Short mmCIF file of C-alpha atoms in Angstrom, two decimals:
data_model
loop_
_atom_site.label_atom_id
_atom_site.label_comp_id
_atom_site.label_asym_id
_atom_site.label_seq_id
_atom_site.Cartn_x
_atom_site.Cartn_y
_atom_site.Cartn_z
CA UNK A 186 0.06 -0.01 -0.17
CA UNK A 187 1.22 3.32 -1.18
CA UNK A 188 1.29 6.25 1.43
CA UNK A 189 0.67 9.79 0.98
CA UNK A 190 2.72 12.16 2.74
CA UNK A 191 1.32 14.94 1.91
CA UNK A 192 -0.50 17.22 4.22
CA UNK A 193 -3.66 15.97 2.18
CA UNK A 194 -3.05 12.61 3.53
CA UNK A 195 -3.59 14.12 6.88
CA UNK A 196 -6.82 16.05 6.55
CA UNK A 197 -9.26 14.61 8.13
CA UNK A 198 -12.05 12.65 6.11
CA UNK A 199 -15.12 14.92 5.63
CA UNK A 200 -18.35 14.11 7.84
CA UNK A 201 -21.43 12.85 6.18
CA UNK A 202 -22.94 16.36 6.02
CA UNK A 203 -20.46 18.72 5.29
CA UNK A 204 -19.72 21.62 7.76
CA UNK A 205 -21.65 19.57 10.97
CA UNK A 206 -20.15 18.64 14.11
CA UNK A 207 -18.06 15.61 13.68
CA UNK A 208 -19.59 12.33 15.12
CA UNK A 209 -17.67 8.80 16.10
CA UNK A 210 -18.30 5.67 17.58
CA UNK A 211 -16.07 5.17 20.63
CA UNK A 212 -13.91 2.02 20.79
CA UNK A 213 -15.27 -0.70 22.92
CA UNK A 214 -14.02 -3.98 23.62
CA UNK A 215 -16.23 -6.35 22.52
CA UNK A 216 -18.74 -3.83 21.11
CA UNK A 217 -17.32 -2.65 17.78
CA UNK A 218 -16.27 -5.00 15.64
CA UNK A 219 -17.63 -5.86 12.37
CA UNK A 220 -21.06 -6.87 12.76
CA UNK A 221 -21.90 -4.05 15.48
CA UNK A 222 -20.81 -1.31 13.05
CA UNK A 223 -22.98 -2.93 10.43
CA UNK A 224 -25.62 -2.47 12.52
CA UNK A 225 -24.78 0.64 13.14
CA UNK A 226 -24.51 2.02 9.61
CA UNK A 227 -28.24 0.61 9.04
CA UNK A 228 -29.72 3.05 11.62
CA UNK A 229 -27.56 5.98 10.49
CA UNK A 230 -23.65 5.80 10.50
CA UNK A 231 -21.09 7.68 12.81
CA UNK A 232 -19.02 9.92 10.59
CA UNK A 233 -15.98 7.71 11.82
CA UNK A 234 -15.51 4.19 12.84
CA UNK A 235 -12.73 2.98 15.96
CA UNK A 236 -11.94 -0.54 16.33
CA UNK A 237 -11.19 -2.31 19.49
CA UNK A 238 -8.13 -2.01 20.61
CA UNK A 239 -4.83 -4.31 19.24
CA UNK A 240 -3.18 -5.04 22.37
CA UNK A 241 0.53 -5.38 21.34
CA UNK A 242 3.20 -7.09 23.37
CA UNK A 243 6.27 -9.13 22.38
CA UNK A 244 4.52 -12.04 20.78
CA UNK A 245 1.24 -10.06 19.66
CA UNK A 246 0.01 -9.77 16.12
CA UNK A 247 -3.16 -7.97 15.00
CA UNK A 248 -6.18 -9.98 16.04
CA UNK A 249 -8.22 -11.46 13.02
CA UNK A 250 -11.87 -10.33 14.38
CA UNK A 251 -10.70 -6.95 14.66
CA UNK A 252 -8.72 -6.84 11.07
CA UNK A 253 -12.37 -8.13 10.20
CA UNK A 254 -13.92 -4.66 11.14
CA UNK A 255 -11.23 -2.80 8.81
CA UNK A 256 -10.99 -5.42 5.65
CA UNK A 257 -14.56 -6.43 5.40
CA UNK A 258 -15.90 -2.95 6.26
CA UNK A 259 -18.82 -2.05 3.49
CA UNK A 260 -20.27 0.81 5.45
CA UNK A 261 -18.69 2.99 3.34
CA UNK A 262 -17.24 5.26 6.52
CA UNK A 263 -13.69 5.63 7.65
CA UNK A 264 -12.23 3.28 10.18
CA UNK A 265 -9.33 3.99 12.55
CA UNK A 266 -7.37 1.41 14.04
CA UNK A 267 -6.83 1.50 17.81
CA UNK A 268 -4.18 -0.01 19.39
CA UNK A 269 -2.74 -0.13 22.96
CA UNK A 270 0.84 -0.85 24.51
CA UNK A 271 4.11 0.45 25.55
CA UNK A 272 7.20 -0.97 24.14
CA UNK A 273 7.83 1.16 21.24
CA UNK A 274 9.32 -1.32 19.05
CA UNK A 275 6.51 -3.53 19.02
CA UNK A 276 4.19 -0.50 19.03
CA UNK A 277 5.79 0.61 15.40
CA UNK A 278 6.01 -3.17 13.98
CA UNK A 279 2.11 -3.28 14.93
CA UNK A 280 1.52 0.38 13.07
CA UNK A 281 3.29 -0.99 9.89
CA UNK A 282 1.51 -3.90 9.73
CA UNK A 283 -2.08 -1.98 10.17
CA UNK A 284 -0.96 0.56 7.43
CA UNK A 285 -0.99 -2.28 4.94
CA UNK A 286 -5.01 -2.59 5.58
CA UNK A 287 -7.19 0.28 4.15
CA UNK A 288 -7.36 2.35 7.60
CA UNK A 289 -8.48 5.77 7.72
CA UNK A 290 -5.34 6.51 10.42
CA UNK A 291 -4.05 4.57 13.47
CA UNK A 292 -5.00 5.57 17.13
CA UNK A 293 -3.37 5.47 20.62
CA UNK A 294 -5.58 4.18 23.46
CA UNK A 295 -4.18 6.16 26.85
CA UNK A 296 -7.47 5.56 27.98
CA UNK A 297 -8.69 2.30 29.13
CA UNK A 298 -9.01 2.51 33.17
CA UNK A 299 -9.49 -1.10 33.66
CA UNK A 300 -6.88 -1.83 36.28
CA UNK A 301 -5.57 -5.17 34.61
CA UNK A 302 -4.81 -2.62 31.68
CA UNK A 303 -3.64 0.09 33.27
CA UNK A 304 -1.18 -1.71 35.73
CA UNK A 305 0.91 -2.86 32.68
CA UNK A 306 1.46 1.11 32.14
CA UNK A 307 -0.65 0.71 29.15
CA UNK A 308 -3.91 2.74 28.05
CA UNK A 309 -4.87 4.61 30.94
CA UNK A 310 -1.50 3.94 32.48
CA UNK A 311 0.12 5.97 30.63
CA UNK A 312 -1.34 9.19 31.75
CA UNK A 313 1.17 8.75 34.70
CA UNK A 314 4.18 8.87 32.86
CA UNK A 315 4.52 12.26 30.39
CA UNK A 316 8.25 10.95 29.69
CA UNK A 317 6.80 7.73 28.07
CA UNK A 318 4.08 9.59 26.23
CA UNK A 319 6.31 12.11 24.51
CA UNK A 320 8.99 9.15 23.56
CA UNK A 321 5.75 6.61 22.59
CA UNK A 322 4.01 9.35 20.62
CA UNK A 323 6.92 10.62 19.21
CA UNK A 324 8.17 7.18 17.91
CA UNK A 325 3.97 6.47 16.95
CA UNK A 326 4.26 9.90 14.64
CA UNK A 327 7.38 9.06 13.05
CA UNK A 328 5.77 5.63 11.92
CA UNK A 329 2.68 7.14 10.35
CA UNK A 330 2.72 9.17 7.51
CA UNK A 331 -0.84 9.38 7.32
CA UNK A 332 -3.77 10.32 10.18
CA UNK A 333 -2.08 9.62 14.05
CA UNK A 334 -4.96 10.36 16.23
CA UNK A 335 -4.95 10.14 20.50
CA UNK A 336 -8.01 8.90 22.71
CA UNK A 337 -7.03 9.75 26.12
CA UNK A 338 -8.94 10.63 29.46
CA UNK A 339 -7.89 14.04 31.38
CA UNK A 340 -5.78 12.32 34.54
CA UNK A 341 -4.71 9.07 36.08
CA UNK A 342 -5.55 9.90 39.41
CA UNK A 343 -5.05 13.89 38.91
CA UNK A 344 -5.25 16.04 36.37
CA UNK A 345 -1.93 17.16 37.30
CA UNK A 346 -0.26 16.15 33.91
CA UNK A 347 -3.17 17.13 31.56
CA UNK A 348 -2.05 20.31 30.06
CA UNK A 349 1.88 18.88 30.12
CA UNK A 350 0.08 15.89 27.71
CA UNK A 351 -1.93 18.47 25.96
CA UNK A 352 1.59 20.14 24.61
CA UNK A 353 2.88 16.32 23.92
CA UNK A 354 -0.19 16.46 21.66
CA UNK A 355 1.03 19.85 19.79
CA UNK A 356 4.54 18.90 20.16
CA UNK A 357 4.17 15.89 18.13
CA UNK A 358 1.81 16.90 15.40
CA UNK A 359 -1.57 14.72 16.46
CA UNK A 360 -4.06 14.71 13.65
CA UNK A 361 -7.30 14.67 16.07
CA UNK A 362 -7.47 14.07 19.93
CA UNK A 363 -10.67 12.24 21.32
CA UNK A 364 -11.15 13.28 25.05
CA UNK A 365 -12.82 11.48 27.76
CA UNK A 366 -13.75 14.01 30.35
CA UNK A 367 -12.93 11.50 33.69
CA UNK A 368 -9.76 10.95 34.98
CA UNK A 369 -8.99 7.02 34.63
CA UNK A 370 -9.37 6.27 38.91
CA UNK A 371 -13.12 7.79 38.26
CA UNK A 372 -13.82 5.12 35.67
CA UNK A 373 -17.47 5.75 34.41
CA UNK A 374 -19.23 6.52 37.29
CA UNK A 375 -18.05 10.34 38.31
CA UNK A 376 -19.72 13.47 36.31
CA UNK A 377 -18.10 14.31 32.95
CA UNK A 378 -15.80 17.34 33.53
CA UNK A 379 -16.43 18.99 30.23
CA UNK A 380 -14.45 22.16 31.13
CA UNK A 381 -11.40 19.90 30.59
CA UNK A 382 -12.63 18.86 27.47
CA UNK A 383 -12.97 22.56 26.35
CA UNK A 384 -9.53 22.82 27.46
CA UNK A 385 -8.50 20.92 25.05
CA UNK A 386 -10.50 22.43 22.47
CA UNK A 387 -8.68 25.78 23.36
CA UNK A 388 -5.28 24.45 23.58
CA UNK A 389 -4.47 21.94 21.00
CA UNK A 390 -3.88 22.51 17.52
CA UNK A 391 -6.13 19.40 16.05
CA UNK A 392 -9.39 18.83 16.03
CA UNK A 393 -10.84 17.26 19.41
CA UNK A 394 -13.76 14.86 19.87
CA UNK A 395 -15.79 15.01 23.19
CA UNK A 396 -16.46 12.08 24.76
CA UNK A 397 -17.98 10.82 28.48
CA UNK A 398 -22.03 10.68 28.85
CA UNK A 399 -23.21 12.13 25.64
CA UNK A 400 -26.69 10.30 26.00
CA UNK A 401 -28.36 12.20 23.13
CA UNK A 402 -28.65 14.40 20.03
CA UNK A 403 -29.78 17.69 22.27
CA UNK A 404 -26.87 16.53 24.74
CA UNK A 405 -24.66 16.40 21.65
CA UNK A 406 -25.35 19.38 20.79
CA UNK A 407 -25.11 21.11 24.16
CA UNK A 408 -21.50 19.40 25.20
CA UNK A 409 -20.25 20.89 21.32
CA UNK A 410 -21.67 24.34 22.47
CA UNK A 411 -20.10 23.74 25.87
CA UNK A 412 -16.77 22.79 24.81
CA UNK A 413 -16.29 24.22 21.68
CA UNK A 414 -14.83 20.67 20.37
CA UNK A 415 -15.24 19.98 16.56
CA UNK A 416 -17.21 16.92 17.69
CA UNK A 417 -18.48 13.95 19.81
CA UNK A 418 -17.69 10.43 20.51
CA UNK A 419 -20.51 7.98 21.50
CA UNK A 420 -19.88 4.95 23.32
CA UNK A 421 -22.83 3.03 24.98
CA UNK A 422 -25.46 5.30 24.42
CA UNK A 423 -25.22 4.06 20.70
CA UNK A 424 -25.18 0.59 21.91
CA UNK A 425 -28.72 1.65 23.81
CA UNK A 426 -29.60 4.17 21.14
CA UNK A 427 -28.89 3.11 17.31
CA UNK A 428 -30.23 5.88 16.05
CA UNK A 429 -28.04 8.36 17.51
CA UNK A 430 -25.86 9.35 14.92
CA UNK A 431 -28.63 9.93 12.39
CA UNK A 432 -30.48 12.15 15.47
CA UNK A 433 -27.73 14.12 15.83
CA UNK A 434 -27.32 14.97 12.09
CA UNK A 435 -30.65 15.96 11.64
CA UNK A 436 -30.19 18.22 15.24
CA UNK A 437 -27.08 19.57 13.87
CA UNK A 438 -28.90 20.52 10.23
CA UNK A 439 -32.09 22.09 12.90
CA UNK A 440 -34.36 19.23 10.87
CA UNK A 441 -37.11 17.34 12.66
CA UNK A 442 -35.15 14.68 14.25
CA UNK A 443 -36.34 10.67 14.21
CA UNK A 444 -37.86 9.70 17.06
CA UNK A 445 -38.14 5.32 17.56
CA UNK A 446 -41.14 4.12 18.75
CA UNK A 447 -41.16 0.37 21.10
CA UNK A 448 -41.66 -1.24 17.67
CA UNK A 449 -38.32 0.35 16.23
CA UNK A 450 -36.28 -1.11 18.91
CA UNK A 451 -37.78 -4.55 18.62
CA UNK A 452 -36.81 -4.42 15.37
CA UNK A 453 -33.26 -3.40 16.21
CA UNK A 454 -32.86 -6.03 18.92
CA UNK A 455 -33.59 -8.97 16.10
CA UNK A 456 -31.16 -7.30 13.80
CA UNK A 457 -28.76 -6.91 16.47
CA UNK A 458 -29.19 -10.57 17.26
CA UNK A 459 -29.18 -12.02 13.50
CA UNK A 460 -25.99 -9.77 12.75
CA UNK A 461 -24.18 -10.94 16.11
CA UNK A 462 -24.83 -14.48 16.05
CA UNK A 463 -21.99 -16.81 14.41
CA UNK A 464 -22.47 -20.84 14.03
CA UNK A 465 -20.14 -21.61 16.51
CA UNK A 466 -21.70 -19.65 19.34
CA UNK A 467 -23.93 -21.83 21.13
CA UNK A 468 -27.52 -20.62 21.75
CA UNK A 469 -27.04 -19.96 25.65
CA UNK A 470 -23.73 -18.08 25.04
CA UNK A 471 -25.33 -15.54 22.58
CA UNK A 472 -28.13 -14.71 24.52
CA UNK A 473 -25.91 -13.88 27.04
CA UNK A 474 -24.14 -11.85 24.84
CA UNK A 475 -27.09 -10.32 24.05
CA UNK A 476 -28.35 -9.62 27.66
CA UNK A 477 -25.28 -7.39 27.58
CA UNK A 478 -26.27 -5.08 24.92
CA UNK A 479 -29.61 -5.09 26.01
CA UNK A 480 -28.79 -3.91 29.60
CA UNK A 481 -28.32 -0.45 27.72
CA UNK A 482 -31.16 -1.14 25.61
CA UNK A 483 -33.65 -1.40 28.74
CA UNK A 484 -32.92 2.08 30.01
CA UNK A 485 -35.05 3.59 27.66
CA UNK A 486 -37.43 0.87 27.65
CA UNK A 487 -39.45 1.95 30.58
CA UNK A 488 -38.79 3.86 33.62
CA UNK A 489 -39.68 1.21 36.58
CA UNK A 490 -36.86 -1.08 34.97
CA UNK A 491 -39.54 -4.15 34.19
CA UNK A 492 -37.96 -4.71 30.81
CA UNK A 493 -34.48 -5.28 31.89
CA UNK A 494 -35.71 -7.48 35.32
CA UNK A 495 -37.41 -9.75 32.55
CA UNK A 496 -34.79 -9.73 30.37
CA UNK A 497 -31.79 -10.66 32.82
CA UNK A 498 -33.94 -13.80 33.67
CA UNK A 499 -34.13 -15.38 30.31
CA UNK A 500 -32.26 -18.06 28.94
CA UNK A 501 -33.18 -19.04 25.85
CA UNK A 502 -33.83 -17.02 22.44
CA UNK A 503 -37.23 -17.93 22.69
CA UNK A 504 -37.65 -16.37 26.63
CA UNK A 505 -35.85 -13.75 25.15
CA UNK A 506 -37.46 -12.75 22.55
CA UNK A 507 -40.73 -13.29 24.36
CA UNK A 508 -39.31 -10.87 26.79
CA UNK A 509 -38.93 -8.27 24.24
CA UNK A 510 -42.48 -9.06 22.47
CA UNK A 511 -44.26 -8.47 25.58
CA UNK A 512 -42.38 -4.94 26.76
CA UNK A 513 -42.02 -3.58 23.28
CA UNK A 514 -44.83 -4.51 20.94
CA UNK A 515 -47.91 -4.66 23.74
CA UNK A 516 -47.85 -0.95 22.86
CA UNK A 517 -45.73 -0.52 19.92
CA UNK A 518 -45.98 2.93 19.15
CA UNK A 519 -44.97 4.25 22.48
CA UNK A 520 -41.98 6.28 22.70
CA UNK A 521 -38.41 5.27 22.95
CA UNK A 522 -37.03 7.20 25.66
CA UNK A 523 -34.54 9.58 24.18
CA UNK A 524 -32.49 9.83 27.64
CA UNK A 525 -31.56 7.10 29.71
CA UNK A 526 -34.67 6.98 32.63
CA UNK A 527 -33.35 7.96 35.83
CA UNK A 528 -32.49 5.18 38.20
CA UNK A 529 -32.69 2.57 35.56
CA UNK A 530 -29.01 1.03 35.74
CA UNK A 531 -27.53 -0.65 32.90
CA UNK A 532 -26.35 -3.27 35.65
CA UNK A 533 -27.11 -4.42 38.96
CA UNK A 534 -23.14 -4.46 40.33
CA UNK A 535 -22.51 -1.26 38.20
CA UNK A 536 -20.46 0.16 41.34
CA UNK A 537 -18.14 -2.59 41.18
CA UNK A 538 -14.36 -1.82 40.05
CA UNK A 539 -13.65 -1.74 36.66
CA UNK A 540 -11.52 -4.82 35.71
CA UNK A 541 -12.06 -4.77 31.92
CA UNK A 542 -13.17 -2.28 29.01
CA UNK A 543 -15.86 -4.31 27.83
CA UNK A 544 -19.57 -4.81 27.84
CA UNK A 545 -19.58 -6.39 31.49
CA UNK A 546 -18.29 -3.07 32.94
CA UNK A 547 -18.93 0.11 30.88
CA UNK A 548 -21.84 0.94 32.42
CA UNK A 549 -22.39 4.74 32.95
#
């Protein structure tokens, strides 16, 4: 693959609607695979996709299922390949392998808050060590002739290193910065510090995507206005509401915003089940995976959490869809909530420590 090293190679791909704020689907482990990207595209693709992170170490090779989300992607939208690691020779080796694929760019994960990740000084753990970040980002910038992007949080257990790291983003000519407005130690549970995202938007020379609790199109518009960011990145709320990127474009354009009903949600659940099912996965295992998605969907079904209660007890495909039919098709025209219902928690154990960046623990 021949790489264009001119400035045009580093210009960001245009959004679906020129002139609007950018939208991106956040990279989520066990979620943002090829089937999920296809489902999102059906309901209204984001401007940009980011892959699950490629784990990089001495023995690593790019995981095949993540590679598929790049090479078999027919959504028509750019796909950025995210990687996580700290050993520079292996990171550079992996970058060279990934650049052989039709990637829109290379993204560095400096935000994963899982203890088993940050204890290895990767992901969010890097935020404790600006000197290491300087070295790593410099090496990756040299290795990537095209777009090189970074996703980070605002600090590890404090924000003391935040401004110095933003200076490093400028120093090394990063092309796009996504900022999750919480520290690593705050996980997914605290309020999002949008003022820190605003600081990044004022400080760095590249566009900034605001990430963290962007729950809906109205919230996206509010966050863009509040932070001055170039756009927004949405994660778990795109699981709950796959129309959210379409709705954002409609909101930004000042046109009527699509309002899904419960019957639309029932069709989404069916599509998600079919797209993510593979022959080698036993029914019980796939039902268990669907429950992880539906933990988020259920936040918009009813204010009492009855759908979540019944759904979590389904053990078979038939039981699961019987629950869906009962809760989603009894009143099919009833609106699906634009925002999550207050007090309806995605997981019953949402206050437990985050041990991974997967669906099992990304809750709020």
